[in-house]
């Protein structure tokens, strides 16, 4: 029986987690009310009452309700019926505007400050609501206006920024459809320049004679006179903010019609000077991570004193973006602090396993194996992702980990996304493990009910050590005697949610993925998993020879396929995914198979597509693997890691429609045997850009290099398998270049949470508040 304090603690944890995660009702699966309906809330009816209907409440009401529930849980008497949150917060502050001189918290609503006539509306029109929003509305770029050049020094074609007063203006239309605005601008030193706008008639109303402007653009020289093709214009407001806009490194903001740069700069300045300058990051951590303090950073991003100031400001704020991202990720993995199994996992046992292999581990395998063993020895639940190209030796490493688990008397599971993969893994595990006396079983849908029942009974009685099967079967229908380690072969089939579900059990968990993604992305998208990378292939592999062909040369491609078939090899032909539409895809694949039967009458051709049942697919794959026919025409379903060592060539039709990582993935299906292998990309119509993309695949066989290139070309949102990851739009951060800073931020986040898993320490109150504020801004894109 749990004592009352224990129950209270059990209830408090999820409630505090909910608070940390911004009241999204995601802290507990099924929602808070489900938790409250259960036994732990029994002794606390008032808490249950306070949170009644929680899911239906708005964000502020939720916050209100949750705070009240937490207070009740501590035995603090209930507050009188609540007033809406905003009103309460307003009431706590001076009635109209905060008195000058009071330092304001970042969460203060903008309405507390006088922004000048119409100012508040301009700011809210930009989506800004609190002082924090204004602070984090960073300049999009910076311009060095410390010494505006003298016009005489500017060369033809050079880009320059000049400040001056409009002397005269003129509109002309040299030919129909073309409108040119000219303004003569006189600088403070008396020089004159003609500024020109092409086809931007709306600019005219901002050009009043006598008003001050700052113009950026390209200079054209005509003898002694200069003309400026304007690209960016700022009007200086009357209020004399000019000093913020000239004579220094100046931030240029994203603005809207009617909101001047000058106004935005003054708003940032007002905010900065009114703000309580406290830092949510305690100083010893700042020192440890070589970060400047928050106030210096915020001033520096808006009003840098010099380049160095801007650089350290950018570094700190960028670091913070990742820090909060990682904190949020780590806190989402509710099990971050769960205890898992503790294995002995000795070096000697690893050596025993390796000695039984027909090869030596590569350096990368050995490194990753040690990372895994470290996790296994610790009492925390392992949650580790092993990434590596197809054939890099992940399965061998997983077998070693399973061996270590069995050595300690535990059972292990190896789960695959499909039956055929499960069978393949089963054969591998038998080869790796049975010589060590490990008993390996298979559990798949194709077994008879009697066989299944027998297998389940053996697992439950502990008479079998390692079970290989499809994830669904193992997860839903197995009672384990003593499960210690679960390996999930993901092959990017399983989403985040499924992984979580799995992680909520007690075994250590190892996820294998053959989809290399850039480290920066892995660190942010899979923030709840530790990351191991096998970035080295076993020796002696010959890379797949890849060639890009224009589709009018495709007969060449199939001529080559035929020569391979005559040598006894087999071929894959893959058709492109069409708008995720399986019916159309099927049509395209069927059509292609028919065409090929005409072109290659000698070849035996069969078809595999997404509309087949799992059993049908497996049957076709098995026949292909056994050499029952020569060419497998398929839609992208063969992406999953089935081994057909005799297949030596793959043709990918409409290659331009695939992402690079996906092409790489597909290509990994050949080159699994000893024969030299080929991949021919047949591209239909494509742009230069597409060509550049496909050339990357032609030029590299390293999945990580390809993924990096893909990230650079297409941005994180487009990368396969990462769309659901909930990475917010970073303002300063750039996943392409920030690996190092992400790792440091992640280390700090882990360090913080390892000492204080729920950020409860009073010294971290400001950090917690900042985390909450930022979490609320994140639009989670979690799809599943
Ligand atoms: P993955 O799971 O990453 O696709 P596997 O573990 O299945 O890779 O390994 C692919 C093939 O390479 C297998 O036939 C395996 O026996 C072999 N292999 C694995 N590691 C090595 C190694 N270090 N040296 C030589 N061959 C290896
Ligand atoms: Mg594999």
XYZ file of C-alpha atoms in Angstrom, residues 130-763:
634
model
C 4.724 40.762 -24.609
C 8.058 42.409 -23.973
C 9.633 39.031 -24.571
C 8.150 38.982 -28.055
C 9.704 42.336 -28.858
C 13.052 41.177 -27.540
C 13.008 38.024 -29.606
C 11.905 39.829 -32.708
C 15.506 39.871 -33.839
C 16.747 41.886 -36.787
C 16.725 39.875 -39.972
C 20.126 41.265 -40.876
C 22.566 43.936 -39.799
C 24.033 46.791 -41.753
C 27.273 48.499 -40.968
C 26.433 52.186 -40.954
C 29.209 53.295 -38.661
C 30.667 55.573 -41.280
C 28.358 56.141 -44.173
C 30.654 56.499 -47.150
C 31.113 59.686 -49.020
C 29.389 59.386 -52.380
C 32.546 60.278 -54.203
C 34.234 57.149 -52.847
C 31.606 54.726 -53.989
C 32.465 52.874 -57.144
C 30.205 51.929 -59.969
C 28.233 48.783 -59.150
C 29.029 48.835 -55.446
C 26.337 48.451 -52.805
C 26.021 51.335 -50.384
C 23.856 52.907 -47.740
C 23.369 56.670 -47.693
C 21.390 58.984 -45.428
C 19.953 62.293 -46.454
C 17.047 64.623 -46.994
C 14.778 64.652 -50.035
C 15.311 67.747 -52.112
C 12.990 66.986 -54.984
C 11.136 64.071 -56.551
C 9.768 63.164 -59.923
C 7.742 60.376 -61.523
C 8.161 59.357 -65.137
C 7.024 56.636 -67.441
C 9.558 56.216 -70.229
C 7.428 53.584 -71.865
C 4.081 51.932 -71.183
C 4.208 49.543 -68.255
C 7.325 51.105 -66.795
C 7.218 53.582 -63.963
C 10.238 55.238 -62.517
C 10.359 57.328 -59.373
C 13.332 59.599 -58.913
C 14.249 61.526 -55.803
C 17.215 63.765 -55.328
C 18.650 63.209 -51.888
C 21.165 65.467 -50.248
C 23.492 64.004 -47.624
C 24.663 65.863 -44.545
C 27.924 66.694 -46.263
C 26.016 68.414 -49.045
C 26.524 65.768 -51.740
C 23.589 64.823 -53.918
C 22.519 61.477 -55.282
C 19.628 60.535 -57.509
C 17.691 57.644 -55.975
C 15.582 55.541 -58.299
C 12.731 53.085 -57.794
C 11.541 50.971 -60.690
C 7.882 50.028 -60.839
C 7.147 50.678 -57.180
C 4.558 53.456 -57.391
C 3.432 52.911 -53.799
C 6.737 54.262 -52.562
C 5.813 57.732 -53.694
C 3.624 58.644 -50.758
C 6.567 58.122 -48.400
C 8.691 60.563 -50.329
C 8.009 64.019 -49.034
C 10.363 66.854 -49.778
C 12.306 67.695 -46.668
C 11.894 64.284 -45.001
C 14.879 62.182 -43.940
C 15.670 58.849 -45.535
C 18.196 56.078 -45.334
C 18.647 54.246 -48.609
C 20.485 51.091 -49.493
C 21.110 49.988 -53.033
C 23.543 49.633 -55.886
C 25.337 52.673 -57.204
C 25.644 53.547 -60.873
C 28.058 56.263 -61.858
C 27.600 58.621 -64.738
C 30.731 60.690 -64.769
C 30.584 62.799 -61.638
C 26.991 62.133 -60.791
C 25.724 59.034 -59.034
C 22.476 57.151 -59.175
C 21.254 54.694 -56.588
C 18.924 51.810 -57.508
C 17.072 51.528 -54.218
C 16.658 48.080 -52.664
C 15.840 49.057 -49.104
C 14.460 52.295 -47.786
C 13.947 53.614 -44.293
C 12.147 56.768 -43.346
C 13.308 58.412 -40.163
C 10.483 59.256 -37.804
C 10.062 62.682 -36.327
C 10.775 61.503 -32.800
C 14.484 61.752 -33.367
C 15.293 58.062 -33.363
C 17.811 58.809 -36.082
C 20.756 58.037 -33.860
C 19.614 54.424 -33.614
C 19.517 54.157 -37.377
C 22.800 55.712 -38.433
C 26.375 55.868 -37.291
C 26.445 52.297 -35.959
C 25.838 48.688 -36.851
C 22.125 48.765 -37.411
C 19.633 45.939 -37.262
C 17.103 45.684 -40.069
C 13.831 44.055 -39.050
C 11.091 42.276 -40.861
C 8.466 44.959 -41.001
C 5.102 45.649 -42.515
C 3.653 48.503 -44.484
C 3.285 51.464 -42.149
C 5.754 50.204 -39.542
C 9.092 51.904 -39.921
C 12.472 50.431 -39.097
C 13.051 53.443 -36.935
C 9.966 52.685 -34.874
C 10.997 49.065 -34.416
C 14.430 50.091 -33.252
C 13.003 52.523 -30.752
C 10.593 49.877 -29.509
C 13.441 47.444 -28.989
C 15.387 50.122 -27.197
C 12.463 51.016 -24.951
C 11.929 47.370 -24.122
C 15.549 46.732 -23.368
C 15.855 49.721 -21.092
C 12.680 48.909 -19.198
C 13.444 45.243 -18.730
C 14.428 43.447 -15.590
C 17.910 42.419 -16.681
C 18.022 39.093 -14.829
C 19.379 36.043 -16.605
C 17.524 32.745 -16.527
C 20.804 30.911 -16.911
C 22.824 30.842 -13.693
C 26.272 32.345 -14.083
C 28.335 29.212 -13.462
C 26.680 27.526 -16.433
C 27.212 30.598 -18.563
C 30.845 30.544 -17.648
C 31.139 26.843 -18.314
C 29.587 27.213 -21.770
C 31.370 30.488 -22.513
C 28.191 32.466 -22.932
C 27.680 36.138 -22.441
C 24.885 37.242 -20.140
C 21.375 37.688 -21.417
C 21.203 41.469 -21.216
C 24.463 41.830 -23.123
C 23.152 39.395 -25.727
C 19.816 41.116 -26.178
C 21.403 44.543 -26.474
C 23.965 43.064 -28.792
C 21.524 41.532 -31.215
C 19.489 44.731 -31.462
C 22.187 47.361 -30.983
C 25.641 45.855 -31.293
C 28.526 48.056 -30.265
C 30.774 46.277 -32.761
C 31.155 42.995 -34.632
C 32.440 41.167 -31.590
C 29.407 42.208 -29.597
C 27.096 41.030 -32.348
C 28.931 37.728 -32.597
C 28.703 36.910 -28.903
C 25.081 38.009 -28.798
C 24.236 35.781 -31.723
C 26.082 32.890 -30.116
C 24.262 33.196 -26.806
C 20.794 33.562 -28.309
C 21.375 30.752 -30.733
C 22.594 28.550 -27.919
C 19.443 29.366 -25.984
C 17.226 28.381 -28.884
C 18.761 24.935 -28.864
C 18.897 24.731 -25.097
C 15.157 25.232 -24.796
C 14.517 22.950 -27.722
C 16.516 20.177 -26.083
C 14.968 20.771 -22.688
C 11.555 20.462 -24.233
C 12.526 17.303 -26.074
C 14.066 15.701 -23.038
C 11.089 16.565 -20.918
C 8.781 15.046 -23.491
C 10.464 11.728 -23.010
C 8.623 11.218 -19.781
C 10.901 8.336 -19.084
C 14.053 10.364 -19.142
C 14.553 9.467 -15.535
C 13.060 5.992 -15.538
C 15.097 3.175 -14.191
C 15.811 0.413 -16.650
C 17.817 -2.757 -16.412
C 21.293 -2.919 -15.098
C 23.508 -5.326 -16.980
C 27.065 -6.345 -16.274
C 27.996 -5.985 -19.981
C 31.673 -6.709 -19.543
C 34.401 -6.161 -22.116
C 35.192 -9.803 -21.831
C 31.676 -10.811 -22.904
C 31.879 -8.466 -25.852
C 35.170 -10.053 -26.836
C 33.632 -13.496 -26.550
C 30.919 -12.440 -28.964
C 33.326 -10.840 -31.401
C 35.592 -13.865 -31.333
C 32.673 -15.935 -32.608
C 32.214 -13.709 -35.672
C 33.748 -14.497 -39.058
C 35.050 -10.892 -39.098
C 36.317 -8.201 -36.751
C 34.139 -5.291 -35.805
C 34.981 -2.078 -37.590
C 36.211 0.831 -35.476
C 32.800 2.474 -35.736
C 30.989 -0.688 -34.655
C 33.290 -1.073 -31.696
C 32.804 2.539 -30.634
C 29.037 2.219 -30.862
C 29.099 -1.111 -29.039
C 30.889 0.567 -26.146
C 28.352 3.372 -26.084
C 25.608 0.776 -25.871
C 27.382 -1.228 -23.187
C 27.837 1.918 -21.098
C 24.099 2.497 -21.273
C 23.373 -1.089 -20.430
C 25.554 -0.962 -17.357
C 23.862 2.165 -16.065
C 20.685 1.815 -14.104
C 18.839 4.271 -16.328
C 16.675 2.938 -19.077
C 18.633 2.947 -22.301
C 16.975 4.822 -25.140
C 19.519 4.890 -27.930
C 19.298 5.353 -31.660
C 21.911 3.655 -33.805
C 22.149 5.203 -37.232
C 24.141 3.784 -40.069
C 23.899 3.105 -43.744
C 22.482 -0.146 -44.951
C 25.194 -2.751 -44.519
C 27.217 -0.764 -42.017
C 26.794 -3.546 -39.497
C 23.999 -2.388 -37.205
C 22.451 -5.819 -36.974
C 25.721 -7.357 -35.887
C 26.004 -4.760 -33.141
C 22.429 -5.389 -32.057
C 23.167 -9.097 -31.851
C 26.067 -8.358 -29.559
C 23.860 -6.249 -27.294
C 21.284 -9.038 -27.170
C 24.045 -11.469 -26.296
C 25.059 -9.270 -23.360
C 21.476 -9.136 -22.133
C 21.053 -12.902 -22.330
C 24.376 -13.385 -20.558
C 22.794 -11.704 -17.543
C 19.793 -13.993 -17.660
C 17.450 -11.568 -19.397
C 15.371 -12.058 -22.510
C 15.732 -9.929 -25.613
C 13.387 -8.887 -28.394
C 14.216 -7.878 -31.938
C 11.347 -6.231 -33.753
C 11.063 -5.593 -37.454
C 8.526 -3.631 -39.484
C 7.584 -6.534 -41.788
C 7.444 -10.307 -41.657
C 10.017 -10.781 -44.330
C 12.470 -8.616 -42.443
C 11.658 -10.474 -39.273
C 12.533 -13.744 -41.010
C 15.762 -12.284 -42.305
C 16.698 -11.079 -38.836
C 15.738 -14.440 -37.381
C 18.153 -16.219 -39.697
C 20.859 -13.707 -38.782
C 20.254 -14.032 -35.062
C 20.385 -17.792 -35.261
C 23.765 -17.515 -36.940
C 25.091 -14.927 -34.494
C 23.671 -16.261 -31.250
C 22.950 -19.969 -31.326
C 26.649 -20.913 -31.356
C 26.766 -19.190 -27.942
C 23.932 -21.351 -26.681
C 21.344 -18.593 -26.985
C 17.849 -19.873 -27.802
C 16.266 -17.819 -30.592
C 12.586 -17.881 -31.576
C 10.454 -16.375 -34.307
C 7.006 -14.874 -33.858
C 5.197 -13.762 -36.979
C 1.661 -13.710 -38.299
C 2.344 -16.520 -40.735
C 2.668 -19.063 -37.935
C -0.311 -21.320 -37.269
C -2.361 -20.420 -34.196
C -0.956 -23.482 -32.474
C 2.646 -22.511 -33.254
C 1.966 -19.002 -32.030
C 0.467 -20.224 -28.790
C 3.432 -22.525 -28.248
C 5.904 -19.746 -28.888
C 4.053 -17.441 -26.530
C 4.088 -20.085 -23.831
C 7.827 -20.666 -24.240
C 8.488 -16.950 -24.021
C 6.350 -16.620 -20.905
C 8.096 -19.518 -19.243
C 11.512 -18.077 -20.030
C 12.560 -21.075 -22.113
C 13.537 -18.869 -25.020
C 16.123 -16.096 -24.826
C 15.710 -13.908 -27.896
C 12.519 -13.469 -29.858
C 12.480 -12.011 -33.336
C 9.203 -10.855 -34.802
C 7.062 -8.102 -36.114
C 6.624 -5.262 -33.724
C 2.857 -5.564 -33.481
C 2.922 -9.216 -32.532
C 5.604 -8.885 -29.971
C 4.193 -5.796 -28.371
C 0.618 -6.893 -28.182
C 0.685 -10.601 -27.616
C 3.648 -11.470 -25.530
C 4.048 -11.848 -21.815
C 7.703 -12.007 -21.021
C 9.342 -13.934 -18.276
C 12.098 -11.387 -18.030
C 12.520 -8.917 -20.880
C 15.709 -6.911 -20.551
C 16.455 -5.435 -23.954
C 14.263 -4.531 -26.905
C 15.844 -3.778 -30.262
C 13.655 -2.044 -32.814
C 14.704 -2.151 -36.430
C 13.036 1.001 -37.503
C 13.971 1.455 -41.116
C 12.077 4.716 -40.719
C 8.757 2.934 -40.585
C 7.815 3.796 -37.055
C 6.877 7.258 -35.941
C 7.789 9.085 -32.841
C 4.605 8.132 -31.039
C 5.105 4.427 -31.515
C 8.623 4.677 -30.257
C 7.431 6.458 -27.152
C 4.820 3.864 -26.526
C 7.460 1.274 -26.630
C 9.758 3.249 -24.396
C 7.190 3.407 -21.675
C 8.010 -0.178 -20.765
C 10.904 -1.106 -18.572
C 13.409 -2.766 -20.922
C 16.425 -0.990 -22.290
C 15.670 0.066 -25.827
C 17.848 0.259 -28.883
C 16.458 1.676 -32.114
C 18.253 0.957 -35.379
C 17.746 3.230 -38.335
C 19.210 2.942 -41.799
C 18.156 6.441 -42.737
C 21.158 8.594 -42.101
C 20.160 12.080 -41.146
C 22.533 14.898 -40.349
C 23.726 14.870 -36.798
C 22.293 18.322 -36.118
C 18.867 17.155 -37.151
C 19.096 13.885 -35.273
C 20.066 15.755 -32.133
C 17.063 18.006 -32.362
C 14.469 15.723 -33.924
C 15.273 12.745 -31.738
C 16.097 14.750 -28.670
C 14.737 12.013 -26.443
C 17.152 9.411 -27.763
C 20.876 9.147 -27.349
C 22.628 8.964 -30.659
C 25.212 6.512 -31.961
C 26.453 6.645 -35.505
C 28.144 3.871 -37.461
C 29.841 5.959 -40.086
C 32.110 3.362 -41.593
C 31.380 0.396 -43.844
C 33.078 -2.966 -43.336
C 36.148 -3.263 -45.513
C 36.034 -4.695 -48.987
C 32.745 -3.260 -50.118
C 32.667 -1.948 -53.640
C 30.438 1.094 -53.796
C 27.433 0.944 -56.080
C 28.295 2.512 -59.405
C 25.664 5.180 -60.027
C 24.797 6.853 -63.293
C 22.329 9.573 -64.143
C 20.586 9.227 -67.519
C 18.160 11.450 -69.346
C 14.972 9.528 -70.058
C 15.455 9.600 -73.817
C 18.422 7.293 -73.186
C 16.527 4.804 -71.120
C 16.779 2.001 -73.689
C 20.499 2.086 -72.874
C 19.638 1.500 -69.268
C 17.542 -1.550 -70.045
C 20.116 -2.859 -72.504
C 22.555 -2.835 -69.610
C 20.041 -4.542 -67.337
C 19.759 -7.306 -69.914
C 23.525 -7.882 -70.024
C 23.471 -8.292 -66.243
C 20.594 -10.751 -66.428
C 22.444 -12.778 -69.026
C 25.286 -13.018 -66.525
C 22.839 -14.592 -64.098
C 22.103 -11.463 -62.055
C 18.791 -9.924 -61.124
C 17.481 -6.371 -61.305
C 15.186 -4.006 -59.466
C 13.199 -1.440 -61.402
C 11.534 1.196 -59.262
C 8.826 3.613 -60.293
C 8.322 6.948 -58.644
C 5.846 7.712 -55.990
C 2.974 9.602 -57.550
C 1.313 11.970 -55.130
C 1.114 9.254 -52.488
C -1.647 7.716 -54.550
C -1.370 3.948 -54.480
C -3.858 3.377 -57.275
C -1.979 5.593 -59.693
C 1.248 4.138 -58.483
C -0.018 0.683 -59.202
C -1.094 1.732 -62.672
C 2.315 3.217 -63.387
C 4.106 0.132 -62.128
C 1.844 -2.233 -64.074
C 2.325 -0.182 -67.210
C 6.066 -0.210 -66.768
C 6.146 -3.971 -66.249
C 4.096 -4.445 -69.413
C 6.424 -2.176 -71.377
C 9.439 -4.061 -70.140
C 7.950 -7.390 -71.117
C 7.798 -6.008 -74.656
C 11.291 -4.500 -74.629
C 12.941 -7.428 -72.840
C 11.112 -10.542 -74.008
C 13.826 -12.836 -72.626
C 13.500 -11.616 -69.065
C 11.148 -13.003 -66.433
C 9.403 -10.035 -64.886
C 7.175 -9.676 -61.852
C 5.519 -6.902 -59.955
C 5.395 -5.695 -56.363
C 3.222 -2.815 -55.205
C 1.680 -1.181 -52.175
C -1.795 -2.527 -52.728
C -0.700 -6.074 -52.096
C -1.228 -7.622 -48.694
C 1.810 -8.174 -46.528
C 1.673 -11.895 -47.268
C 1.525 -11.327 -51.016
C 4.470 -8.974 -50.862
C 6.454 -11.430 -48.807
C 5.680 -14.190 -51.291
C 6.885 -12.124 -54.243
C 10.038 -11.086 -52.388
C 10.788 -14.663 -51.403
C 10.442 -15.812 -54.974
C 12.692 -13.032 -56.170
C 15.251 -13.848 -53.528
C 15.169 -17.492 -54.531
C 15.877 -16.501 -58.132
C 12.376 -17.303 -59.388
C 12.428 -14.383 -61.831
C 14.857 -11.748 -63.132
C 13.351 -8.297 -62.821
C 11.298 -7.028 -59.953
C 9.310 -3.992 -60.976
C 8.063 -2.241 -57.921
C 6.821 0.896 -56.336
C 8.823 2.207 -53.417
C 7.710 -0.618 -51.122
C 11.023 -2.383 -51.578
C 12.672 0.372 -49.653
C 12.522 -1.800 -46.586
C 15.744 -3.619 -46.041
C 15.282 -6.908 -47.780
C 18.458 -8.642 -48.852
C 18.687 -10.032 -52.370
C 22.423 -10.574 -52.741
C 22.117 -11.666 -56.365
C 20.526 -8.398 -57.479
C 23.257 -6.310 -59.069
C 21.424 -3.487 -60.784
C 18.654 -1.078 -59.973
C 16.930 1.286 -62.349
C 15.020 4.146 -60.781
C 12.505 5.758 -63.089
C 11.563 9.419 -62.636
C 14.401 9.780 -60.206
C 13.779 13.519 -60.018
C 10.682 12.858 -57.953
C 12.581 11.273 -55.091
C 14.369 12.879 -52.223
C 18.082 12.221 -52.068
C 17.953 10.207 -48.908
C 15.243 8.074 -50.388
C 17.270 7.449 -53.524
C 20.190 6.491 -51.395
C 17.972 4.198 -49.418
C 16.676 2.518 -52.546
C 20.129 2.137 -53.961
C 21.134 0.304 -50.802
C 19.070 -2.661 -51.999
C 21.755 -3.561 -54.497
C 25.388 -4.155 -53.729
C 24.496 -6.543 -50.938
C 26.409 -9.401 -52.491
C 29.953 -9.662 -53.747
C 29.237 -8.710 -57.375
C 29.866 -5.220 -58.676
C 26.571 -3.347 -58.573
C 24.956 -0.542 -60.481
C 22.247 2.018 -60.037
C 20.831 3.925 -62.975
C 18.817 7.029 -62.281
C 16.508 7.792 -65.157
C 15.413 11.389 -64.926
C 12.460 12.844 -66.759
C 12.196 16.552 -67.259
C 14.178 18.415 -64.720
C 15.591 21.762 -63.838
C 19.210 22.661 -63.262
C 18.566 22.487 -59.568
C 17.218 18.960 -59.797
C 20.185 17.966 -61.856
C 22.486 19.330 -59.200
C 20.626 17.285 -56.612
C 20.817 14.055 -58.578
C 24.497 14.646 -59.249
C 25.069 14.412 -55.515
C 23.764 10.863 -55.509
C 25.854 10.047 -58.519
C 28.937 11.375 -56.776
C 28.641 9.932 -53.289
C 27.705 6.701 -51.572
C 27.941 8.026 -48.036
C 24.463 8.412 -46.587
C 25.551 11.093 -44.160
C 27.179 13.213 -46.849
C 24.030 12.878 -48.921
C 21.775 13.781 -46.041
C 23.865 16.861 -45.253
C 23.644 17.958 -48.861
C 19.924 17.360 -48.877
C 19.548 19.428 -45.730
C 21.446 22.271 -47.350
C 19.421 22.124 -50.523
C 15.984 21.601 -49.142
C 15.907 22.644 -45.513
C 15.007 20.530 -42.490
C 11.256 20.437 -43.051
C 11.592 18.503 -46.262
C 13.828 15.761 -45.082
C 12.158 12.447 -45.019
C 11.108 11.165 -41.677
C 11.668 14.411 -39.885
C 8.522 16.242 -40.760
C 6.732 15.046 -37.678
C 9.570 15.915 -35.419
C 8.155 19.126 -34.038
C 11.239 21.201 -34.671
C 10.097 24.758 -34.320
C 11.259 27.337 -36.753
C 14.531 28.506 -35.430
C 15.091 32.227 -35.580
C 18.855 32.333 -35.431
C 19.763 28.687 -35.434
C 20.779 26.975 -38.625
C 20.786 23.198 -38.569
C 23.205 23.091 -41.449
C 26.022 24.687 -39.514
C 25.222 24.402 -35.845
C 26.160 20.844 -34.889
C 28.704 21.874 -32.300
C 26.531 24.421 -30.578
C 23.606 21.978 -30.551
C 25.738 19.376 -28.840
C 26.831 21.822 -26.176
C 23.305 23.019 -25.591
C 22.094 19.456 -25.380
C 24.826 18.564 -22.905
C 23.822 21.457 -20.724
C 20.140 20.542 -20.977
C 20.929 16.992 -19.918
C 23.141 18.205 -17.139
C 20.437 20.490 -15.811
C 17.769 17.794 -15.918
C 19.966 15.133 -14.424
C 20.228 17.242 -11.297
C 16.730 18.564 -11.323
C 14.448 16.523 -13.592
C 11.470 18.824 -13.193
C 13.281 22.150 -12.875
C 11.922 22.604 -9.395
C 14.797 24.333 -7.736
C 13.937 27.967 -6.963
C 17.139 29.057 -8.670
